[in-house]
Coordinates of C-alpha atoms and ligand atoms in Angstrom, one line a residue:
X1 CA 46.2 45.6 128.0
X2 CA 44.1 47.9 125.8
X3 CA 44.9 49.0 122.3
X4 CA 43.0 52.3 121.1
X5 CA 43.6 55.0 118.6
X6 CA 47.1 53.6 118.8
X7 CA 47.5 54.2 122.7
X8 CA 48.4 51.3 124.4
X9 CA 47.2 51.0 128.1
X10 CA 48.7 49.0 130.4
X11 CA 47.9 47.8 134.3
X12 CA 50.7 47.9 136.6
X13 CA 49.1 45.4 139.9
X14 CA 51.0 45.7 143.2
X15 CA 52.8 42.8 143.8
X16 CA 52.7 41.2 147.0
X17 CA 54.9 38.5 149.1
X18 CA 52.6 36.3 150.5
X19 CA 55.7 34.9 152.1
X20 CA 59.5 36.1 151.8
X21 CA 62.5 33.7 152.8
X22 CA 65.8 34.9 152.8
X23 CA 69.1 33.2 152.1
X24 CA 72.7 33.4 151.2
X25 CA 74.2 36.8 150.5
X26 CA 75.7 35.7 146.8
X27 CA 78.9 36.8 145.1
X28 CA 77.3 39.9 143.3
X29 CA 75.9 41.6 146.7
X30 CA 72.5 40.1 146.1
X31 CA 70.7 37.9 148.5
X32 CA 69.4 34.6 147.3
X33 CA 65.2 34.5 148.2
X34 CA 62.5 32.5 148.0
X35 CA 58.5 33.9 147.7
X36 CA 55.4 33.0 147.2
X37 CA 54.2 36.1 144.8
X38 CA 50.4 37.7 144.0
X39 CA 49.0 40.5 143.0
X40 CA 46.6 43.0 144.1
X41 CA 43.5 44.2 141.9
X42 CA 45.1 47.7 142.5
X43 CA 47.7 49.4 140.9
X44 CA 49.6 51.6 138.7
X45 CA 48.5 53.1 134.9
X46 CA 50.3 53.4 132.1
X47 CA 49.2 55.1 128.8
X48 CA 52.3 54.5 126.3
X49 CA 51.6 56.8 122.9
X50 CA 53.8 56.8 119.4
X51 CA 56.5 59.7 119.5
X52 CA 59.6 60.6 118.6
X53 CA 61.8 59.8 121.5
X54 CA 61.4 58.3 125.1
X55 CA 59.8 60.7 127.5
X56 CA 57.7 60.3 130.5
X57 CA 55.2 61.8 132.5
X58 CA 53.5 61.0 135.8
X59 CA 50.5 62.3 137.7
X60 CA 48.4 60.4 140.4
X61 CA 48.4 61.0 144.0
X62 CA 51.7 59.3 144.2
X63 CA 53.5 61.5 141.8
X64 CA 55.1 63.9 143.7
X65 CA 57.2 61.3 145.3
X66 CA 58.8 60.1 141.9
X67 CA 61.1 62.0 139.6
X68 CA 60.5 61.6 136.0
X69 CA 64.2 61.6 135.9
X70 CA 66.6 59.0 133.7
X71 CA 66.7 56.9 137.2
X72 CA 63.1 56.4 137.2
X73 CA 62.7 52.6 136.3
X74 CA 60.5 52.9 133.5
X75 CA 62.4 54.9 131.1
X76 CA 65.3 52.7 132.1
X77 CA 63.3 49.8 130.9
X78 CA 61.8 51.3 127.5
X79 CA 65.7 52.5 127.4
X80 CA 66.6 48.9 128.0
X81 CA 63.8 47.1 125.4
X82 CA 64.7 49.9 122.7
X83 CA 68.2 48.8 122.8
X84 CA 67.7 45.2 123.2
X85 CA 64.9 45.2 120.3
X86 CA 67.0 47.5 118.5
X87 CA 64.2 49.4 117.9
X88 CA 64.3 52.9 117.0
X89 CA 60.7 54.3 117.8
X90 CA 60.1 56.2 120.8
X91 CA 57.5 56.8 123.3
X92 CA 55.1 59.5 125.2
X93 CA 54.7 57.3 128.3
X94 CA 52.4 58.7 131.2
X95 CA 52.5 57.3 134.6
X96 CA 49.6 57.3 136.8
X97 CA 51.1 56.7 140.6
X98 CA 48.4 55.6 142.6
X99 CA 50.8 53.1 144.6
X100 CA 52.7 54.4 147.7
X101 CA 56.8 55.0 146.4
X102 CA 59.4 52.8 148.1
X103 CA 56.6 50.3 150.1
X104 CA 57.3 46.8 149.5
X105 CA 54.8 46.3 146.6
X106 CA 56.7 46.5 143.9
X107 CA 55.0 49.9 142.2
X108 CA 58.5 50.5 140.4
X109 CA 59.2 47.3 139.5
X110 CA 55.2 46.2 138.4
X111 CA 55.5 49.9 136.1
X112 CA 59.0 48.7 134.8
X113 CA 57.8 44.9 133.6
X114 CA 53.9 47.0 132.3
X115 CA 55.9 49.0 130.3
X116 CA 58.1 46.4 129.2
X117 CA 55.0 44.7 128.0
X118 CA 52.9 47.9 126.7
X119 CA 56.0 48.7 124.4
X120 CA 56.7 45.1 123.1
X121 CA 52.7 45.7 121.6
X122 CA 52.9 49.2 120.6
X123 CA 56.6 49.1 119.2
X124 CA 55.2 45.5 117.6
X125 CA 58.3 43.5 118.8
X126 CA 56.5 40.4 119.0
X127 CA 59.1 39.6 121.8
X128 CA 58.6 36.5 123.8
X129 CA 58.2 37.1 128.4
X130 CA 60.8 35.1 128.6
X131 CA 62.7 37.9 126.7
X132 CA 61.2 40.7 128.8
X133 CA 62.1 39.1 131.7
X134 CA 66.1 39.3 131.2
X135 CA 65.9 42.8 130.7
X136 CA 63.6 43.4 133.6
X137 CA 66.1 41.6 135.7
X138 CA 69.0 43.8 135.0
X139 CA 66.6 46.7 136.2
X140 CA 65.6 45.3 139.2
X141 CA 65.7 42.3 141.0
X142 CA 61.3 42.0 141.4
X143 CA 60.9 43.1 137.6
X144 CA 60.6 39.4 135.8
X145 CA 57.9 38.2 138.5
X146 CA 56.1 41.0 137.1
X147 CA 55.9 40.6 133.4
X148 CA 53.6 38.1 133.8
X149 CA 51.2 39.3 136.7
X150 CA 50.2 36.6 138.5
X151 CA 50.2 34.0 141.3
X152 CA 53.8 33.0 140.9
X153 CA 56.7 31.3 142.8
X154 CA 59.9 33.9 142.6
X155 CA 63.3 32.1 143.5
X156 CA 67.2 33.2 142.9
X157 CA 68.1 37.0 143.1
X158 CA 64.2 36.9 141.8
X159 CA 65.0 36.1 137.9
X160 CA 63.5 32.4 138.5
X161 CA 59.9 32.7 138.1
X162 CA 57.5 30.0 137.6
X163 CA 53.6 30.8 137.2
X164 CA 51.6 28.7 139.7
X165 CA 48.2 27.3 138.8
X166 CA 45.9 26.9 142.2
X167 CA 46.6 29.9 144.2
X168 CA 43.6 30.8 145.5
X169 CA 42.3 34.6 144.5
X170 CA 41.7 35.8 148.0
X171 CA 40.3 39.4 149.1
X172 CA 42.8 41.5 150.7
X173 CA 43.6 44.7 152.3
X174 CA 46.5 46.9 152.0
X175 CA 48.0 49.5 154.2
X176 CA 51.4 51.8 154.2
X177 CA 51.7 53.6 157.4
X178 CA 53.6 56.6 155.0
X179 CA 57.2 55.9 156.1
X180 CA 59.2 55.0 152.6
X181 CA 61.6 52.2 153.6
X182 CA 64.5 51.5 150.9
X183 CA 64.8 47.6 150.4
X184 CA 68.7 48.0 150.6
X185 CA 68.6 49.2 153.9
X186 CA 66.2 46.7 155.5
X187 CA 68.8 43.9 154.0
X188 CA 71.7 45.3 155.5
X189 CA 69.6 45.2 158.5
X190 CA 69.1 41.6 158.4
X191 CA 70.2 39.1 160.9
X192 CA 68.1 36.5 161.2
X193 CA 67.1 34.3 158.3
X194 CA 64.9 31.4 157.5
X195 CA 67.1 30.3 154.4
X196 CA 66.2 28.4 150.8
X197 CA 65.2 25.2 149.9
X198 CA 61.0 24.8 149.5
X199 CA 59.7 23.9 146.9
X200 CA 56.6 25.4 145.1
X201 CA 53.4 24.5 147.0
X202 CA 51.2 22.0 145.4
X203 CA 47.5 23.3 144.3
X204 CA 45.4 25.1 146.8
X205 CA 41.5 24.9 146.8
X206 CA 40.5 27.8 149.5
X207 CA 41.6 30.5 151.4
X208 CA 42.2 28.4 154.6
X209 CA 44.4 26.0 152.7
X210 CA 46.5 29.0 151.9
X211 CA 46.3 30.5 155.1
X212 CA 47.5 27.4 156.9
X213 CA 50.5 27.1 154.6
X214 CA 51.1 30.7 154.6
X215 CA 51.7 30.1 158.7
X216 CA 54.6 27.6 158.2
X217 CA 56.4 31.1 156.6
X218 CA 57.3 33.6 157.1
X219 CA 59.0 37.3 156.0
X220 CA 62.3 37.4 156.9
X221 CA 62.5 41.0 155.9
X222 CA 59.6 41.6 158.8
X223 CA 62.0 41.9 161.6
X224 CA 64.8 44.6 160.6
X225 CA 61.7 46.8 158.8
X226 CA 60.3 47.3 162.1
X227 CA 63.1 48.1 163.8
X228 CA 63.9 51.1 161.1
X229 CA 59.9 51.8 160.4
X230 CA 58.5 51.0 164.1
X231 CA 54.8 51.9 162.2
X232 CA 55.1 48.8 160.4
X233 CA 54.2 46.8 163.5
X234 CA 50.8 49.5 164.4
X235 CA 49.7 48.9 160.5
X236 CA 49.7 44.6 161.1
X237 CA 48.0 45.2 164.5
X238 CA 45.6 47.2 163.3
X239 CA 45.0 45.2 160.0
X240 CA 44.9 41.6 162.5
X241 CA 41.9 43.4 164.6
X242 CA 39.6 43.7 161.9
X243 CA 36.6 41.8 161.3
X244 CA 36.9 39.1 158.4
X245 CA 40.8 38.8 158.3
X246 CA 42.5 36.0 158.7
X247 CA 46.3 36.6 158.4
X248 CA 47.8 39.9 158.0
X249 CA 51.6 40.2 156.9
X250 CA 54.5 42.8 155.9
X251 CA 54.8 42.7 151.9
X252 CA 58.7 42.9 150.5
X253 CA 60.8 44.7 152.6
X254 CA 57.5 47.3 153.6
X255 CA 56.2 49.0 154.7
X256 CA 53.1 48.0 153.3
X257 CA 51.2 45.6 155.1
X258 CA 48.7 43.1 153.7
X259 CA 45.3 41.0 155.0
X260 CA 43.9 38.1 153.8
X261 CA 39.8 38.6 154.5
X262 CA 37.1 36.3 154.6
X263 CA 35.0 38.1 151.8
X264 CA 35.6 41.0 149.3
X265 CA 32.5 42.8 151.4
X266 CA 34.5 42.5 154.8
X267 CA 37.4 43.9 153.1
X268 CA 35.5 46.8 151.8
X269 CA 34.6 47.5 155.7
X270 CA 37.8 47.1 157.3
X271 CA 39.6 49.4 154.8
X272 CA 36.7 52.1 155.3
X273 CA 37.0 51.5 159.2
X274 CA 41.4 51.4 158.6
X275 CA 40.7 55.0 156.6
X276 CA 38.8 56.1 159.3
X277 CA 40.8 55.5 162.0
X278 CA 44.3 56.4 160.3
X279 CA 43.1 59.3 158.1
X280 CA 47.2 59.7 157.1
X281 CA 47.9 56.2 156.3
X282 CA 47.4 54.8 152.5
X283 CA 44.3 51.8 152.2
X284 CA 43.6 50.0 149.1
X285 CA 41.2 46.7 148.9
X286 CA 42.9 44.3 146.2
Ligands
C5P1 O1 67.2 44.7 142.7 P1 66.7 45.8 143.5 O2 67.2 47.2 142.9 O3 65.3 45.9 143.8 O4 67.4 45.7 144.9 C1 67.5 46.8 145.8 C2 68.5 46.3 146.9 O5 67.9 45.3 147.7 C3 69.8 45.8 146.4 O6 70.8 46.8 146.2 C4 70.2 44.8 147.6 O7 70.8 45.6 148.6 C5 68.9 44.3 148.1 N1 68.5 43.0 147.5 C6 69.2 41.9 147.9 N2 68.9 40.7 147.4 C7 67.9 40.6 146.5 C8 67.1 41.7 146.1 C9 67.5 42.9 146.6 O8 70.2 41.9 148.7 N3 67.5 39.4 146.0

């Protein structure tokens, strides 16, 4: 975060599943998950400015598919922090949407939890993540495992979030094939779970360590997302035949599919071969 002139900038990383187990649906329509969470070097930006009231702006290449509208998630969580700070300041917040809407990385929720965080400095709240985290959760269910960007085991609806030391940072590659899937219609999709009950894994000290736990997993939101967005399945093959990659899997409930590659200079030429190939789909190394 970056404090100038009294602007506050904030980073909003996608957020990916390395893995994504599924359990029992619980009493409030939520399913109970378990995931293994990280997050990309690319991402959202937020510029949050003193103002009178709350108001929001977004440009970027992903902005014309997000309204500024009182549904959008980040003015329902400076909506939410104002109340719960009981703060009355406002603020001139601009979006920049570089993350594909609606794709299994978590842009919506990763903007909700930055500006959660940007306003708690520029508002001077002084509030504690754990605080941030409760309201995030009432927003959306992958909004606490973003506060705090990084390697993290989520668990419950996704409110139980525990920061994991020794997750290797690994090189990646993302792709979204352009078709937005909504997350509540790949879970009422679902048949087929793997169910709770890991634990965390213990410290990891290279990419094959990760790799070879990764395979014991899986993403039980995989299945019914390519049955509704059959170009999930074309985005992991073509992610899989690229030089350098050694696992390639569906983030969230997708579409976006991520790789895990050897070097940051192979994943540089597989996204530049990926762009090449699939002029229409969206490739980001992170
Ligand atoms: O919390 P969020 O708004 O991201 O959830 C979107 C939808 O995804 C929910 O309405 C629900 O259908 C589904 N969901 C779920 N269990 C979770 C998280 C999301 O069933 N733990």
């Amino acid at each position: 975060m970056q404090t100038k002139n009294e602007h506050v900038r904030v980073f909003a990383p996608a957020k990916i599943n390395l893995f994504l187990h599924v359990g029992q649906k619980r009493p409030d329509g939520f399913h109970e998950l378990e995931s293994l969470v990280a997050f990309a070097r690319t991402g959202d930006e937020l510029c949050l400015a003193p103002a009178d009231g709350i108001s929001l702006e977004i440009d970027g290449p992903f902005a014309g598919g997000l309204s500024a509208g009182p549904d959008n998630l980040v003015l329902k969580a400076a909506r939410a922090l104002a109340a719960a700070g009981a703060c009355a300041e406002g603020a001139r917040i601009r979006l920049t949407k570089n993350l594909p809407v609606a794709s299994g990385i978590g842009g919506g929720s990763s903007d909700a939890a930055a500006v959660l965080r940007g306003l708690n400095a520029l508002w001077e709240l002084n509030r504690p993540p754990e605080f941030l985290c409760e309201i995030g959760s009432a927003i959306g269910s992958d909004v606490p495992v973003c506060v705090e960007p990084v390697a993290s085991w989520m668990a419950g609806r996704g409110e139980k979030v525990t920061a994991l030391a020794g997750i290797p940072a690994v090189p990646m590659v993302l792709v979204n094939p352009g078709v937005p899937v909504p997350t509540g219609t790949v879970f009422r999709a679902l048949n087929d779970r793997r169910g709770t009950g890991l634990s965390p894994p213990p410290a990891m000290e290279s990419i094959e360590a990760l790799v070879s736990y990764l395979e014991l997993t899986g993403n039980d939101l995989e299945l019914p997302a390519r049955a509704i967005a059959p170009a999930v399945g074309e985005a992991l093959d073509a992610l899989a035949a690229e030089d350098g990659v050694f696992f390639a899997r569906m983030s969230g409930s997708g579409a976006t599919c991520f790789a895990l590659v050897e070097t940051a200079e192979a994943a540089q030429t597989a996204a530049a071969a990926l762009r090449a190939a699939h002029p229409s789909w969206w490739c980001a190394v992170g």
